[in-house]
C-alpha cells in the first residue's frame, strides 16, 4: 500500500504543477499584442503540450487514489467524513482541469474575452484546492 500511496502523491503533485502553470501561460496569451502571431502561436503550443501532459498525469493520480480508497479501504467506513469532503475537492479539481481545456480552446480560436487579471485570479483556485485536500487528508477534521 505504501508504494501505491507514494506514487499517488507523486502524480497528484505533478498534476497540480501543470494546473499551476497552465493558467500562467493563459495570462501571457491574454497579454499578447495584436499582430504578434509568432508569440501567440508559441504560447498556444506550450499550453497545448502542457495540457496534454497534465492530463496524462491526472489519470494515474486518480486511478491510484481510487485504488487506495476502494482497494485498501482508506477513508471508508464510519468516522471518515473527511473522505467525502476530499472527493468533493477532487471533483472540483477535475472541473478546473476541464475548464482549462475549454479556456485553451477559446484562446486558440480567439473567442476568449477574459483579461490577464482574470487569469491571474483563476490561477489561485488550484492552490486553494490543494490546501483543502492536504488538510483534509492529514488532519482528518471530521
PDB file of C-alpha atoms in Angstrom:
ATOM      1  CA  UNK A   1       0.000   0.000   0.000  1.00  0.00           C
ATOM      2  CA  UNK A   2       2.835   2.435   0.734  1.00  0.00           C
ATOM      3  CA  UNK A   3       4.071   2.183  -2.870  1.00  0.00           C
ATOM      4  CA  UNK A   4       0.604   2.995  -4.182  1.00  0.00           C
ATOM      5  CA  UNK A   5       0.328   5.921  -1.757  1.00  0.00           C
ATOM      6  CA  UNK A   6       3.798   7.230  -2.688  1.00  0.00           C
ATOM      7  CA  UNK A   7       3.067   7.157  -6.413  1.00  0.00           C
ATOM      8  CA  UNK A   8      -0.369   8.695  -5.820  1.00  0.00           C
ATOM      9  CA  UNK A   9       1.307  11.631  -4.076  1.00  0.00           C
ATOM     10  CA  UNK A  10       3.904  11.992  -6.867  1.00  0.00           C
ATOM     11  CA  UNK A  11       1.259  12.023  -9.604  1.00  0.00           C
ATOM     12  CA  UNK A  12      -1.031  14.397  -7.690  1.00  0.00           C
ATOM     13  CA  UNK A  13       1.865  16.817  -7.113  1.00  0.00           C
ATOM     14  CA  UNK A  14       2.809  16.611 -10.794  1.00  0.00           C
ATOM     15  CA  UNK A  15      -0.797  17.106 -11.900  1.00  0.00           C
ATOM     16  CA  UNK A  16      -1.069  20.209  -9.729  1.00  0.00           C
ATOM     17  CA  UNK A  17       2.221  21.562 -11.052  1.00  0.00           C
ATOM     18  CA  UNK A  18       0.644  21.553 -14.505  1.00  0.00           C
ATOM     19  CA  UNK A  19      -2.537  23.167 -13.177  1.00  0.00           C
ATOM     20  CA  UNK A  20      -0.443  25.875 -11.502  1.00  0.00           C
ATOM     21  CA  UNK A  21       1.496  26.722 -14.650  1.00  0.00           C
ATOM     22  CA  UNK A  22      -1.126  26.400 -17.395  1.00  0.00           C
ATOM     23  CA  UNK A  23      -3.114  29.492 -16.323  1.00  0.00           C
ATOM     24  CA  UNK A  24       0.178  31.442 -16.191  1.00  0.00           C
ATOM     25  CA  UNK A  25       0.514  30.715 -19.900  1.00  0.00           C
ATOM     26  CA  UNK A  26      -3.086  31.946 -20.269  1.00  0.00           C
ATOM     27  CA  UNK A  27      -2.051  35.203 -18.558  1.00  0.00           C
ATOM     28  CA  UNK A  28       0.663  35.657 -21.177  1.00  0.00           C
ATOM     29  CA  UNK A  29      -1.718  34.760 -24.010  1.00  0.00           C
ATOM     30  CA  UNK A  30      -4.189  37.380 -22.780  1.00  0.00           C
ATOM     31  CA  UNK A  31      -1.380  39.963 -22.871  1.00  0.00           C
ATOM     32  CA  UNK A  32      -0.116  39.205 -26.408  1.00  0.00           C
ATOM     33  CA  UNK A  33      -0.180  42.329 -28.523  1.00  0.00           C
ATOM     34  CA  UNK A  34      -2.343  42.224 -31.642  1.00  0.00           C
ATOM     35  CA  UNK A  35      -0.249  41.131 -34.599  1.00  0.00           C
ATOM     36  CA  UNK A  36       2.270  39.149 -32.530  1.00  0.00           C
ATOM     37  CA  UNK A  37       1.431  35.935 -34.339  1.00  0.00           C
ATOM     38  CA  UNK A  38       4.673  34.071 -33.593  1.00  0.00           C
ATOM     39  CA  UNK A  39       4.464  34.802 -29.859  1.00  0.00           C
ATOM     40  CA  UNK A  40       0.802  33.783 -29.732  1.00  0.00           C
ATOM     41  CA  UNK A  41       1.427  30.535 -31.613  1.00  0.00           C
ATOM     42  CA  UNK A  42       4.397  29.664 -29.394  1.00  0.00           C
ATOM     43  CA  UNK A  43       2.330  30.207 -26.233  1.00  0.00           C
ATOM     44  CA  UNK A  44      -0.561  28.180 -27.659  1.00  0.00           C
ATOM     45  CA  UNK A  45       1.819  25.334 -28.484  1.00  0.00           C
ATOM     46  CA  UNK A  46       3.245  25.438 -24.946  1.00  0.00           C
ATOM     47  CA  UNK A  47      -0.265  25.454 -23.443  1.00  0.00           C
ATOM     48  CA  UNK A  48      -1.471  22.554 -25.610  1.00  0.00           C
ATOM     49  CA  UNK A  49       1.562  20.424 -24.752  1.00  0.00           C
ATOM     50  CA  UNK A  50       1.279  21.230 -21.045  1.00  0.00           C
ATOM     51  CA  UNK A  51      -2.455  20.459 -21.010  1.00  0.00           C
ATOM     52  CA  UNK A  52      -1.826  17.118 -22.737  1.00  0.00           C
ATOM     53  CA  UNK A  53       0.963  16.226 -20.295  1.00  0.00           C
ATOM     54  CA  UNK A  54      -1.074  17.388 -17.287  1.00  0.00           C
ATOM     55  CA  UNK A  55      -3.989  15.237 -18.419  1.00  0.00           C
ATOM     56  CA  UNK A  56      -1.671  12.237 -18.693  1.00  0.00           C
ATOM     57  CA  UNK A  57      -0.544  12.877 -15.109  1.00  0.00           C
ATOM     58  CA  UNK A  58      -4.112  13.183 -13.839  1.00  0.00           C
ATOM     59  CA  UNK A  59      -5.069   9.688 -14.985  1.00  0.00           C
ATOM     60  CA  UNK A  60      -2.682   7.709 -12.738  1.00  0.00           C
ATOM     61  CA  UNK A  61      -3.237  10.183  -9.890  1.00  0.00           C
ATOM     62  CA  UNK A  62      -6.960   9.454  -9.989  1.00  0.00           C
ATOM     63  CA  UNK A  63      -6.523   5.718 -10.605  1.00  0.00           C
ATOM     64  CA  UNK A  64      -4.120   5.342  -7.696  1.00  0.00           C
ATOM     65  CA  UNK A  65      -6.461   7.351  -5.466  1.00  0.00           C
ATOM     66  CA  UNK A  66      -9.342   5.053  -6.342  1.00  0.00           C
ATOM     67  CA  UNK A  67      -7.084   2.053  -5.650  1.00  0.00           C
ATOM     68  CA  UNK A  68      -6.258   3.418  -2.186  1.00  0.00           C
ATOM     69  CA  UNK A  69      -9.909   4.148  -1.468  1.00  0.00           C
ATOM     70  CA  UNK A  70     -11.578   1.043  -2.885  1.00  0.00           C
ATOM     71  CA  UNK A  71      -8.724  -1.459  -2.773  1.00  0.00           C
ATOM     72  CA  UNK A  72      -7.227  -0.652   0.628  1.00  0.00           C
ATOM     73  CA  UNK A  73     -10.284   0.925   2.230  1.00  0.00           C
ATOM     74  CA  UNK A  74      -8.650   4.244   3.065  1.00  0.00           C
ATOM     75  CA  UNK A  75     -11.408   6.654   4.039  1.00  0.00           C
ATOM     76  CA  UNK A  76     -14.146   4.034   4.053  1.00  0.00           C
ATOM     77  CA  UNK A  77     -16.452   3.276   6.936  1.00  0.00           C
ATOM     78  CA  UNK A  78     -17.793   5.362   9.794  1.00  0.00           C
ATOM     79  CA  UNK A  79     -15.815   8.349  11.015  1.00  0.00           C
ATOM     80  CA  UNK A  80     -14.368   9.137   7.607  1.00  0.00           C
ATOM     81  CA  UNK A  81     -16.395  12.185   6.635  1.00  0.00           C
ATOM     82  CA  UNK A  82     -13.158  13.852   5.575  1.00  0.00           C
ATOM     83  CA  UNK A  83     -13.044  11.499   2.584  1.00  0.00           C
ATOM     84  CA  UNK A  84     -16.393  12.742   1.292  1.00  0.00           C
ATOM     85  CA  UNK A  85     -15.125  16.306   1.509  1.00  0.00           C
ATOM     86  CA  UNK A  86     -11.853  15.308  -0.191  1.00  0.00           C
ATOM     87  CA  UNK A  87     -13.772  13.606  -3.004  1.00  0.00           C
ATOM     88  CA  UNK A  88     -15.724  16.840  -3.467  1.00  0.00           C
ATOM     89  CA  UNK A  89     -12.394  18.671  -3.786  1.00  0.00           C
ATOM     90  CA  UNK A  90     -11.243  16.084  -6.347  1.00  0.00           C
ATOM     91  CA  UNK A  91     -14.405  16.729  -8.387  1.00  0.00           C
ATOM     92  CA  UNK A  92     -13.625  20.468  -8.240  1.00  0.00           C
ATOM     93  CA  UNK A  93     -10.058  19.824  -9.428  1.00  0.00           C
ATOM     94  CA  UNK A  94     -11.336  17.733 -12.340  1.00  0.00           C
ATOM     95  CA  UNK A  95     -13.772  20.547 -13.177  1.00  0.00           C
ATOM     96  CA  UNK A  96     -10.950  23.096 -13.038  1.00  0.00           C
ATOM     97  CA  UNK A  97      -8.836  20.898 -15.334  1.00  0.00           C
ATOM     98  CA  UNK A  98     -11.755  20.721 -17.771  1.00  0.00           C
ATOM     99  CA  UNK A  99     -12.249  24.497 -17.529  1.00  0.00           C
ATOM    100  CA  UNK A 100      -8.597  24.942 -18.502  1.00  0.00           C
ATOM    101  CA  UNK A 101      -9.138  22.875 -21.636  1.00  0.00           C
ATOM    102  CA  UNK A 102     -12.245  24.895 -22.546  1.00  0.00           C
ATOM    103  CA  UNK A 103     -10.387  28.170 -21.979  1.00  0.00           C
ATOM    104  CA  UNK A 104      -7.474  26.970 -24.101  1.00  0.00           C
ATOM    105  CA  UNK A 105      -9.840  26.172 -26.971  1.00  0.00           C
ATOM    106  CA  UNK A 106     -11.382  29.638 -26.676  1.00  0.00           C
ATOM    107  CA  UNK A 107      -7.964  31.293 -26.520  1.00  0.00           C
ATOM    108  CA  UNK A 108      -6.878  29.334 -29.591  1.00  0.00           C
ATOM    109  CA  UNK A 109      -9.894  30.286 -31.667  1.00  0.00           C
ATOM    110  CA  UNK A 110      -9.875  33.897 -30.467  1.00  0.00           C
ATOM    111  CA  UNK A 111     -13.246  33.848 -28.695  1.00  0.00           C
ATOM    112  CA  UNK A 112     -11.937  34.220 -25.125  1.00  0.00           C
ATOM    113  CA  UNK A 113     -12.501  37.720 -23.787  1.00  0.00           C
ATOM    114  CA  UNK A 114     -11.025  37.183 -20.329  1.00  0.00           C
ATOM    115  CA  UNK A 115      -8.348  39.631 -19.205  1.00  0.00           C
ATOM    116  CA  UNK A 116      -4.898  38.792 -17.908  1.00  0.00           C
ATOM    117  CA  UNK A 117      -6.076  39.947 -14.470  1.00  0.00           C
ATOM    118  CA  UNK A 118      -8.952  37.452 -14.580  1.00  0.00           C
ATOM    119  CA  UNK A 119      -6.497  34.674 -15.427  1.00  0.00           C
ATOM    120  CA  UNK A 120      -4.253  35.738 -12.540  1.00  0.00           C
ATOM    121  CA  UNK A 121      -7.167  35.212 -10.147  1.00  0.00           C
ATOM    122  CA  UNK A 122      -8.205  31.998 -11.917  1.00  0.00           C
ATOM    123  CA  UNK A 123      -4.675  30.728 -11.268  1.00  0.00           C
ATOM    124  CA  UNK A 124      -5.242  30.894  -7.499  1.00  0.00           C
ATOM    125  CA  UNK A 125      -8.014  28.259  -7.438  1.00  0.00           C
ATOM    126  CA  UNK A 126      -5.783  25.154  -7.628  1.00  0.00           C
ATOM    127  CA  UNK A 127      -3.698  26.433  -4.721  1.00  0.00           C
ATOM    128  CA  UNK A 128      -6.809  26.622  -2.550  1.00  0.00           C
ATOM    129  CA  UNK A 129      -7.983  23.191  -3.709  1.00  0.00           C
ATOM    130  CA  UNK A 130      -4.593  21.630  -2.955  1.00  0.00           C
ATOM    131  CA  UNK A 131      -4.524  23.174   0.526  1.00  0.00           C
ATOM    132  CA  UNK A 132      -8.049  21.880   1.199  1.00  0.00           C
ATOM    133  CA  UNK A 133      -7.202  18.357   0.012  1.00  0.00           C
ATOM    134  CA  UNK A 134      -3.978  18.151   2.023  1.00  0.00           C
ATOM    135  CA  UNK A 135      -5.624  19.468   5.204  1.00  0.00           C
ATOM    136  CA  UNK A 136      -8.495  17.004   4.811  1.00  0.00           C
ATOM    137  CA  UNK A 137      -6.148  14.034   4.314  1.00  0.00           C
ATOM    138  CA  UNK A 138      -3.611  14.917   7.021  1.00  0.00           C
ATOM    139  CA  UNK A 139      -5.813  16.496   9.719  1.00  0.00           C
ATOM    140  CA  UNK A 140      -8.981  14.455   9.033  1.00  0.00           C
ATOM    141  CA  UNK A 141     -11.112  17.116  10.743  1.00  0.00           C
ATOM    142  CA  UNK A 142     -14.307  15.024  10.633  1.00  0.00           C
TER     143      UNK A 142
END
